Short mmCIF file of C-alpha atoms and ligand atoms in Angstrom, two decimals:
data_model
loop_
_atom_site.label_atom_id
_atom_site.label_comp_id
_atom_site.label_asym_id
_atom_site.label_seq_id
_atom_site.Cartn_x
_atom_site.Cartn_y
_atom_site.Cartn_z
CA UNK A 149 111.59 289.90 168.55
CA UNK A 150 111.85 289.34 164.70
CA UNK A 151 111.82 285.60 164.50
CA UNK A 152 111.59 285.86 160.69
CA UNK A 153 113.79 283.75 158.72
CA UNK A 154 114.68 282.59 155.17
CA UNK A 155 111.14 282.77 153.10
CA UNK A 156 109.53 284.74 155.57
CA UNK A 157 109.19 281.92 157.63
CA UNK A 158 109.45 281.36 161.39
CA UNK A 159 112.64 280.04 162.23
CA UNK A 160 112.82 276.28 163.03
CA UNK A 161 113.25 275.36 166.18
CA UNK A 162 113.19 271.23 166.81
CA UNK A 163 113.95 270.06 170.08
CA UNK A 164 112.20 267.51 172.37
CA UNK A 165 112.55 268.69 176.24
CA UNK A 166 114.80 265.97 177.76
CA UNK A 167 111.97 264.56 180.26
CA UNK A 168 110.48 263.45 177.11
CA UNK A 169 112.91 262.32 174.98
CA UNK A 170 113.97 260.02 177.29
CA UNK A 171 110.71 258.56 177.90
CA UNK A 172 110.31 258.50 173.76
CA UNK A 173 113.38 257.09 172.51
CA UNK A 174 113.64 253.98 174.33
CA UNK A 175 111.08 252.07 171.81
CA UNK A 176 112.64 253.25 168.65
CA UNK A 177 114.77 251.85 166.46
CA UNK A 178 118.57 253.29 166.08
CA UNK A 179 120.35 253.96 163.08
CA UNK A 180 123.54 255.36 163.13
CA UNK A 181 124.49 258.15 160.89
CA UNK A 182 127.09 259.63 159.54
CA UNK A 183 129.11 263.35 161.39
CA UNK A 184 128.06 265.35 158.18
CA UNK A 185 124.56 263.96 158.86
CA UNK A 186 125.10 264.52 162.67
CA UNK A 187 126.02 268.24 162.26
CA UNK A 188 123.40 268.95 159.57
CA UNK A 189 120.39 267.34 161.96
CA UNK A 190 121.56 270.02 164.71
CA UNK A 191 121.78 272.46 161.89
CA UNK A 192 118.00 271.85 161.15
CA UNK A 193 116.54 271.51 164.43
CA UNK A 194 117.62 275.09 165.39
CA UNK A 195 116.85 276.22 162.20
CA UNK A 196 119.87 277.40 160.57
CA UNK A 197 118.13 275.86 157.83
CA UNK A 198 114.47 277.46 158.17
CA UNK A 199 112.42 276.80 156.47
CA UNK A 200 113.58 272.97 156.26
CA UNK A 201 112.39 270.80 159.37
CA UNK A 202 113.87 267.46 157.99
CA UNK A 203 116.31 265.87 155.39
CA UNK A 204 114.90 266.54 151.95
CA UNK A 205 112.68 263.96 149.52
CA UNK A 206 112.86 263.16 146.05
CA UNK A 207 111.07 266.32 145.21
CA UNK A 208 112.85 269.04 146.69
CA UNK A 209 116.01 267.37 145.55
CA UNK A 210 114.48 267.57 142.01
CA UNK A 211 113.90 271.24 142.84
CA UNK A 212 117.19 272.10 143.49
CA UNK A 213 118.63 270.84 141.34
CA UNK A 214 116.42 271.13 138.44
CA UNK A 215 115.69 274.92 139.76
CA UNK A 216 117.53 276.03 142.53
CA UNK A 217 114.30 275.89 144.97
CA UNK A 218 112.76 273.79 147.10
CA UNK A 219 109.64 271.89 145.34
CA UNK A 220 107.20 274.63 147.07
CA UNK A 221 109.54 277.44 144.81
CA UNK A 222 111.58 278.93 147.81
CA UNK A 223 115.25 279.86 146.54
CA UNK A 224 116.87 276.79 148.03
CA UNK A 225 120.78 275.76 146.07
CA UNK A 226 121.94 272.72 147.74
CA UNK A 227 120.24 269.32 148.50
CA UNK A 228 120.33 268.94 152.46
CA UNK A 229 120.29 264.62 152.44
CA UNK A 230 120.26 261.81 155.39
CA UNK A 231 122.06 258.90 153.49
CA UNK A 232 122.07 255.53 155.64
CA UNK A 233 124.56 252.44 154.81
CA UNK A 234 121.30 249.86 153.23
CA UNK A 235 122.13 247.08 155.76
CA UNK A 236 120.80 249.39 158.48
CA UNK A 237 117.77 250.00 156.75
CA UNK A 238 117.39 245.83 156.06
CA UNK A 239 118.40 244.72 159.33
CA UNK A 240 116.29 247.62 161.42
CA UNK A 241 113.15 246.41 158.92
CA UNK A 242 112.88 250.70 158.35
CA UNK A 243 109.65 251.57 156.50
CA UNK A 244 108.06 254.65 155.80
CA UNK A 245 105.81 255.73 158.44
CA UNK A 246 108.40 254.65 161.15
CA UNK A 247 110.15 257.20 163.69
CA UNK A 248 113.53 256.19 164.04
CA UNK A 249 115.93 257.38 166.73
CA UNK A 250 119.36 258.85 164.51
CA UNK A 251 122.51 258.17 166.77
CA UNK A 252 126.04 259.72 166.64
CA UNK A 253 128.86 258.51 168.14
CA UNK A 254 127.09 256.05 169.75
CA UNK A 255 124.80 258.50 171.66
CA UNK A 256 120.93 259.40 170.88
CA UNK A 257 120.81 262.80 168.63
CA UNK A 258 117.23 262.97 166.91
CA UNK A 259 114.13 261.52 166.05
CA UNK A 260 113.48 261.07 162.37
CA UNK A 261 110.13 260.31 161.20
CA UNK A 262 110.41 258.51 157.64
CA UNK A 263 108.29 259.98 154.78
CA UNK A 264 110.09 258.26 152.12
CA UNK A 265 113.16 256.00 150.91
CA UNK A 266 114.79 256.45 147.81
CA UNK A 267 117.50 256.62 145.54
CA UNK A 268 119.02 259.44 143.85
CA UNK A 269 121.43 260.10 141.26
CA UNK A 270 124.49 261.36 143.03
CA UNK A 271 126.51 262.73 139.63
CA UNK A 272 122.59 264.01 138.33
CA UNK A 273 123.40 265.60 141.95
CA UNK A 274 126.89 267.01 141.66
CA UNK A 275 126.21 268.15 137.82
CA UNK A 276 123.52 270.46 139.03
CA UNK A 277 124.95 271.47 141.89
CA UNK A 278 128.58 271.88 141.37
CA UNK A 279 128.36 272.26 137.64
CA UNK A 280 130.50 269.04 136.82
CA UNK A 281 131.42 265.52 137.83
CA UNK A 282 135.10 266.07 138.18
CA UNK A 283 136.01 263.72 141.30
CA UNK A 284 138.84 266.63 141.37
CA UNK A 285 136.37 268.77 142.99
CA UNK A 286 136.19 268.25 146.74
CA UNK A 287 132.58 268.33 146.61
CA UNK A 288 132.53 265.67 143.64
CA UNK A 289 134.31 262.92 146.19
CA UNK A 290 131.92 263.87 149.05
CA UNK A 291 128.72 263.12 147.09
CA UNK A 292 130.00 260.00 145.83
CA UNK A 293 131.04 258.87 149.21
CA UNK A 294 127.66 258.97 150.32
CA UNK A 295 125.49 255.56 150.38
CA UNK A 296 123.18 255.11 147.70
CA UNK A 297 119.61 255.40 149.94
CA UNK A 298 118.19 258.80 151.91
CA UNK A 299 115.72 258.87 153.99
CA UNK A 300 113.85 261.88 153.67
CA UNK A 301 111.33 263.38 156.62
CA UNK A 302 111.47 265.49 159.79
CA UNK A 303 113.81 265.80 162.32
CA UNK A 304 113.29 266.34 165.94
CA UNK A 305 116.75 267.03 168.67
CA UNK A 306 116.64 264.85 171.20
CA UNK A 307 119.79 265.78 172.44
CA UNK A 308 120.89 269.10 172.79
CA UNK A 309 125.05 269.08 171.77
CA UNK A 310 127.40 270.62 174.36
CA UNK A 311 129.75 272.59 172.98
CA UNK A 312 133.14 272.21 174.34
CA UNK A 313 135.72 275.19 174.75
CA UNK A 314 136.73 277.37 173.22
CA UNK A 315 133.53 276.91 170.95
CA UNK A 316 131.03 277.12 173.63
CA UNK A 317 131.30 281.03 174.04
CA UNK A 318 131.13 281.17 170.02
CA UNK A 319 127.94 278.62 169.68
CA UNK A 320 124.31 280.78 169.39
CA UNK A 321 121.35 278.79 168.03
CA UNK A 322 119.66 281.90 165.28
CA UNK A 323 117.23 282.33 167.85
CA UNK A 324 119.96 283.59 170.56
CA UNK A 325 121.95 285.14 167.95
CA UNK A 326 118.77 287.32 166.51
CA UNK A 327 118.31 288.00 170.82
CA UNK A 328 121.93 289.43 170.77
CA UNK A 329 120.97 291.04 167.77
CA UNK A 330 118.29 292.83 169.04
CA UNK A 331 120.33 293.75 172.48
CA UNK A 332 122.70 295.50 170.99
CA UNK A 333 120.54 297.60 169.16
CA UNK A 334 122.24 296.49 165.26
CA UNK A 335 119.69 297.43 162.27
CA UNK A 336 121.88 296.00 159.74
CA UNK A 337 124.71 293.26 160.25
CA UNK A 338 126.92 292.22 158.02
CA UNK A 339 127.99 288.80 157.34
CA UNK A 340 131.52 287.17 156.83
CA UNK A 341 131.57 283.70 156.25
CA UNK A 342 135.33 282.26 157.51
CA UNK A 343 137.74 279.16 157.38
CA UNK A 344 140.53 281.37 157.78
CA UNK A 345 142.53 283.20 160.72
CA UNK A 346 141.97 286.79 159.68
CA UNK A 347 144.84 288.62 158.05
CA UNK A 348 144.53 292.22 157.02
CA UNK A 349 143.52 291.54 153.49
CA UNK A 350 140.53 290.08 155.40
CA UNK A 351 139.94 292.70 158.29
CA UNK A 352 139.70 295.33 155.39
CA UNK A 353 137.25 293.21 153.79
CA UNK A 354 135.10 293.47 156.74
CA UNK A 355 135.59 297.14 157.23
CA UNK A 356 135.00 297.97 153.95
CA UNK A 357 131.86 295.46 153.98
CA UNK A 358 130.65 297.19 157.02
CA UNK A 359 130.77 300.95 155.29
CA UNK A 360 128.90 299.35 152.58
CA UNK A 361 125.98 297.90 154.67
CA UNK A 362 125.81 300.99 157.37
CA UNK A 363 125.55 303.16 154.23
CA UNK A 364 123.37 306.51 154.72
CA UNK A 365 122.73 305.24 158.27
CA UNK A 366 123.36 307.97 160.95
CA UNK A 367 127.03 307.67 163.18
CA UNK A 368 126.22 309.23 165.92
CA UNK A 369 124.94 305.47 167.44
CA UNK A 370 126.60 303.16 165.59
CA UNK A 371 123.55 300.64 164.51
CA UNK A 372 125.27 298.24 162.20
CA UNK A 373 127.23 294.88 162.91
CA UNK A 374 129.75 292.82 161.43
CA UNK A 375 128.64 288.79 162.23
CA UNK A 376 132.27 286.57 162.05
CA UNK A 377 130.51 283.64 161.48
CA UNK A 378 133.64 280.75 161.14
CA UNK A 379 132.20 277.12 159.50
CA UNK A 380 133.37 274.43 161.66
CA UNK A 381 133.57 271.24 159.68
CA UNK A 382 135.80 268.31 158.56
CA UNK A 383 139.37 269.65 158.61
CA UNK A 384 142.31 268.90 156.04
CA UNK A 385 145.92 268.56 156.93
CA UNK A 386 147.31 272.40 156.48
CA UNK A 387 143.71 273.91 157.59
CA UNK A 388 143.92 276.73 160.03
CA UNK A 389 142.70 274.68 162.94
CA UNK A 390 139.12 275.52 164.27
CA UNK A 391 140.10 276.55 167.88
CA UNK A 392 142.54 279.12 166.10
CA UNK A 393 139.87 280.17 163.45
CA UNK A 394 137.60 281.87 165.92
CA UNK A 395 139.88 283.02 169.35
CA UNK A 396 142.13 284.85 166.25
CA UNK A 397 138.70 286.81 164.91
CA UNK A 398 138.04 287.03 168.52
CA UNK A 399 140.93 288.56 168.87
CA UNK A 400 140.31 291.73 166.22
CA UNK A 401 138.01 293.27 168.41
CA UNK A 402 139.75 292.17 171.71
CA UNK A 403 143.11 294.15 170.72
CA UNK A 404 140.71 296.93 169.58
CA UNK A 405 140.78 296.48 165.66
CA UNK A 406 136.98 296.52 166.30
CA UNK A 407 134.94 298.59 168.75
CA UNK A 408 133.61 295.75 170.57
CA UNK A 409 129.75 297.07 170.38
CA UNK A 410 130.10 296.20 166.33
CA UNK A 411 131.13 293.13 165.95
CA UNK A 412 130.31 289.50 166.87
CA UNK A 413 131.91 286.10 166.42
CA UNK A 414 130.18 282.99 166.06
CA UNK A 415 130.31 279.37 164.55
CA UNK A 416 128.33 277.38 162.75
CA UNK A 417 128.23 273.57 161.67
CA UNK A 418 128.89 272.96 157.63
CA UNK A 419 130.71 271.03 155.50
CA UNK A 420 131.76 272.83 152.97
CA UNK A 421 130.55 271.78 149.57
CA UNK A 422 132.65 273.92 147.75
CA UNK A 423 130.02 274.92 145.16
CA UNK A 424 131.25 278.25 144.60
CA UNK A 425 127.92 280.48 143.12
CA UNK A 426 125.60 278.07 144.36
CA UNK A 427 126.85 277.62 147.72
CA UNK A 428 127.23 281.37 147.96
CA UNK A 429 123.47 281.47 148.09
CA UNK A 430 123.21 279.00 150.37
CA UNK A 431 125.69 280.91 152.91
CA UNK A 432 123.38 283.98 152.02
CA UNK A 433 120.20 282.11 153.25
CA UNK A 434 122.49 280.73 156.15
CA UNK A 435 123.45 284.33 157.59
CA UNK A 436 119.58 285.40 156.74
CA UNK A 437 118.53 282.80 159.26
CA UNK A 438 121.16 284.17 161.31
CA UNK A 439 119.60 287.08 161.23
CA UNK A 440 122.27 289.57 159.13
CA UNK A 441 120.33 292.23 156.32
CA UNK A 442 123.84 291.87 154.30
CA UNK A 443 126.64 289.23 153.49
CA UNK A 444 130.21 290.11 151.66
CA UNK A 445 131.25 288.18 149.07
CA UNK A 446 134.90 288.49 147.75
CA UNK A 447 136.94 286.65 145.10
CA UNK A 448 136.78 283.38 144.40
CA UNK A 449 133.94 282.50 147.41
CA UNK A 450 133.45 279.16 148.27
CA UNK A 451 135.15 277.92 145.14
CA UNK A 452 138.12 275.81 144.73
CA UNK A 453 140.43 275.12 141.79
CA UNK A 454 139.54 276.72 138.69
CA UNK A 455 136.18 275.19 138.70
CA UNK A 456 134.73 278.74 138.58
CA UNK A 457 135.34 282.40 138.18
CA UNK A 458 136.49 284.02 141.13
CA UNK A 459 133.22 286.05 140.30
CA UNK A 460 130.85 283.70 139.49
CA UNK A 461 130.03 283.59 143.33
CA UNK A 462 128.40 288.20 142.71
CA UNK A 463 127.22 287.59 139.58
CA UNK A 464 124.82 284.67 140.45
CA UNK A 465 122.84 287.58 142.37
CA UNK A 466 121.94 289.06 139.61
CA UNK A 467 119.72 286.42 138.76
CA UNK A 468 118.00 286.28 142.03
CA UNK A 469 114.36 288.28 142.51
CA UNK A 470 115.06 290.38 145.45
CA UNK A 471 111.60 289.05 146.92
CA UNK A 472 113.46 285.60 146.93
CA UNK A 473 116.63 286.41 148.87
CA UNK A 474 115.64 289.14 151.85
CA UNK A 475 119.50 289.72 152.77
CA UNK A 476 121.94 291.98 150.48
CA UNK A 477 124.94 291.00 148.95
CA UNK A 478 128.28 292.96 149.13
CA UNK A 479 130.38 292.08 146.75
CA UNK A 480 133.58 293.11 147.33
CA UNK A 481 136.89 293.22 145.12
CA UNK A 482 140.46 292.63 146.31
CA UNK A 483 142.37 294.33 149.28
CA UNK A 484 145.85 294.78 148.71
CA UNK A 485 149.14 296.27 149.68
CA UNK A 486 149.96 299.20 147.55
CA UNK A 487 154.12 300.43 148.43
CA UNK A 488 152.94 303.77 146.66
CA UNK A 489 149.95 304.17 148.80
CA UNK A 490 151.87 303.11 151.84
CA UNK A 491 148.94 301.00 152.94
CA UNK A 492 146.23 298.44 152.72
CA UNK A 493 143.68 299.50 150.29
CA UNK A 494 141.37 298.69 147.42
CA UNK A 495 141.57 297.36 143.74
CA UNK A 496 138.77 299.80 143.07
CA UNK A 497 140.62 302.95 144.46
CA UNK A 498 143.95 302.33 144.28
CA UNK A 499 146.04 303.43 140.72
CA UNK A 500 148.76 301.63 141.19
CA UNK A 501 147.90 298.01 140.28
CA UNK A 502 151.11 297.30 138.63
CA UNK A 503 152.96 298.26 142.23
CA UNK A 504 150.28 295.98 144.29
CA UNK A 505 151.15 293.05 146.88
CA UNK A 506 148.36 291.18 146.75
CA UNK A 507 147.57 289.25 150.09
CA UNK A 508 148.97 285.53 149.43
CA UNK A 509 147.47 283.09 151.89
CA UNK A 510 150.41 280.45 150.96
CA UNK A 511 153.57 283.26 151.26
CA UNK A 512 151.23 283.88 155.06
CA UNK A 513 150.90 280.40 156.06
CA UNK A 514 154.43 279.18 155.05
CA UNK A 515 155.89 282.65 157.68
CA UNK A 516 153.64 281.30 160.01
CA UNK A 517 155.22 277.44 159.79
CA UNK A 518 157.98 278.73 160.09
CA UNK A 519 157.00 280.64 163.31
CA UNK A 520 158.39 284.18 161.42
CA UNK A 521 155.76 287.06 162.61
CA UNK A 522 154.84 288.50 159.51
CA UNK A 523 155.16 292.26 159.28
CA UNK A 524 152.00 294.28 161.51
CA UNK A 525 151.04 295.40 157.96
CA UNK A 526 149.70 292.43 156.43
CA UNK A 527 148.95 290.45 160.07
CA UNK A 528 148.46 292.01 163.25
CA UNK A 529 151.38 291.28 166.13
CA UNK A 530 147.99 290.33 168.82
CA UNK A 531 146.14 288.07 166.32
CA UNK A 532 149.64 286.49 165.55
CA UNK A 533 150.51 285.77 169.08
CA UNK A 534 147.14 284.20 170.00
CA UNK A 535 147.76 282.43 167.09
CA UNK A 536 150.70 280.78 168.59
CA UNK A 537 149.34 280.43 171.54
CA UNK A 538 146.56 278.38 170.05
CA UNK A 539 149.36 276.05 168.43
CA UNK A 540 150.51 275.39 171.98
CA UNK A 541 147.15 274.84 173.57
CA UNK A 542 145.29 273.13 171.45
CA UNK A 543 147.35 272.25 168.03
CA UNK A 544 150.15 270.19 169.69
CA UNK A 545 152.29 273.17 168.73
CA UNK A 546 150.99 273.53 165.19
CA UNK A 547 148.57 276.33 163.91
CA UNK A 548 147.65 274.14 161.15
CA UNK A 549 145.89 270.59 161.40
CA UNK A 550 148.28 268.06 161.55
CA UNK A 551 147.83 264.16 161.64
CA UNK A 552 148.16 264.43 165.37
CA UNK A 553 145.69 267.15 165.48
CA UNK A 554 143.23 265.41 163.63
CA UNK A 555 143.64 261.96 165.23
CA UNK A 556 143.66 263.66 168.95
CA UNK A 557 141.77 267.08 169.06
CA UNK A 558 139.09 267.59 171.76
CA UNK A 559 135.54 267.32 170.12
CA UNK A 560 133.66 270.58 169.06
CA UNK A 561 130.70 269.09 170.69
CA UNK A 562 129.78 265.83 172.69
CA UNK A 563 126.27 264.49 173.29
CA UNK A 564 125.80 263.63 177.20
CA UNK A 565 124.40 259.57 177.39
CA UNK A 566 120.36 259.84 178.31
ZN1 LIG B 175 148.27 302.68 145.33
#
């Protein structure tokens, strides 16, 4: 098994057998911390984020941002932090040297052992990182709403998260994902990195993304994969809601869209920074952890506003030393309806650009609200009814996060009491 991960490392893997947790944690000190802080601890101790085993120090935050890498010089575009509200730190008497149990939601999640305690300077942050201080940018707010002291050292899971359903069937640590990997005999897989219920602007993506990676490979055994992996996160009112996000993928390959021995769906925790270029690398390292030799990257990814280029997010590749970055980037242009085509198909083929319908996510989601089935052509009739029947199960009759939704859905994950 190829255990190999992002800088040819091992992949990270954190976690304290429960007989000994229990035994560990009832001495230490607990600091609660934040759900960003929560999600990105079980992030680390499976290693999603080899080759980090802890919350970064000054120095690799100076890295970063200074150079894109970590301080050792491994491509790394986005600070990973553990910021704590200073009264905890005062009142628990937390020193370096100390190993401090990190709770969430009032249950035990990880063992941190502090290495340092510092400040940082959250706009020197969001400059280098999202390329301005705009608190328009979504990304801009979040760094600002952090509190002003990290804590920077390694991480060890005390408590393993249970993922509640639908998400359990989706949830693979990279270790189990590289296992199913391997078991279905993929050579190449193919990232695509999701907030969205596919429509068939998307599905092409994928398929054309999948041509791409399988390349000069032989078809008579099908050896390449296309990974769905969906970011579960903080939601916004009007999001897609997470339940929806990955049953409706699920769904592609269930109605037959995709032969089910190529494709995979699967979450992971993030919230999304919204760095465009730079957090395109980062959801490159992500799906090379994962275990995927290529990752598509259409217009506009991870980018918000016009705070970039809708390109910006390819042509940051060009920069990168393929002995840095081990997976391969598909860029990809737009899908769109062409009337003289008759079909779906692809800015770089088609002739007729001044005929297209491009693929509006808005003209979608207001059909949807309205509960009108939008034509098989631009969203397929079995994705839209489990769709629906998502609303009804888990979106108190809404696709789309509403204030109920947010204020009443079922946890992704809970943390048993130990
Ligand atoms: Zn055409």
């Amino acid at each position: 098994m190829n255990y190999k991960g992002h800088g040819n490392k091992e992949i990270v893997e954190r976690v304290m057998p429960e007989s000994e947790a229990r035994e560990k944690i009832r001495k230490l000190k607990q600091v609660p911390i934040s759900g960003r802080c929560a999600r990105e601890c079980i992030d680390i101790a499976y290693g999603f984020f080899t080759p980090l085993e802890g919350f970064m120090g000054r120095e690799d935050i100076d890295a970063v941002c200074e150079k894109m890498t970590l301080a050792d010089d491994t491509l790394w575009p986005i600070p990973i932090v553990l910021d704590v509200k200073d009264e905890q730190i005062q009142a628990k008497k937390i020193k370096k040297g100390d190993a401090i149990l990190l709770t969430y939601s009032d249950s035990a999640l990880a063992i941190l052992e502090v290495e340092q305690i510092f400040g940082f300077g959250k706009m020197k942050m969001a400059k280098a990182v999202l390329g301005t201080t705009d608190e328009k940018h979504p990304g801009v707010r979040m760094l600002n709403g952090l509190e002003n002291t990290f804590l920077g050292g390694k991480i060890t899971l005390v408590n393993p998260p249970k993922f509640q359903p639908p998400f359990d069937k989706f949830w693979y640590t990279p270790r189990q994902l590289r296992e199913k990997i391997a078991e279905r005999d993929w050579k190449r897989v193919v990232a695509h990195q999701t907030r969205n219920v596919p429509h068939s602007g998307h599905e092409w993506l994928m398929k054309g993304a999948w041509f791409s990676a399988n390349g000069e490979l032989p078809v008579e055994k099908l050896q390449t994969g296309v990974l769905v992996n969906c970011i579960i996160g903080p939601k916004r009112m009007g999001d897609y809601i997470d339940e929806a996000i990955a049953l409706c993928h699920g769904e592609l390959c269930e109605a037959g869209y995709f032969r089910d021995d190529i494709h995979l769906v699967s979450i992971t925790l993030w919230d999304m920074r919204y760095a465009g270029p730079r957090e395109a690398v980062f959801h490159a390292i992500l799906r090379t952890n994962l275990g995927c030799t290529h990752h598509m990257f259409g217009r506009d990814h991870a980018g918000v506003g016009s705070f970039y280029d809708p390109y910006d997010a390819h042509r940051i590749f060009d920069q990168i030393p393929e002995e840095k970055l081990r997976i391969k980037p598909v860029r990809v242009l737009e899908w769109w309806y062409c009337p003289v085509c008759g079909e779906v198909t692809y800015s770089g083929l088609c002739g007729h650009s001044e005929k297209r319908q491009s693929f509006s996510g808005t003209l979608i989601r207001s059909m949807l609200e309205d509960k009108v089935k939008p034509t098989k052509l631009i969203f397929r009739p079995e994705v839209y009814d489990k769709l629906m029947e998502c609303a009804e199960r888990y979106g108190f009759g809404s696709p789309f996060c509403t204030k109920r939704y947010l204020a009443e859905r079922q946890p992704v994950f809970k943390l048993p009491a130990l």
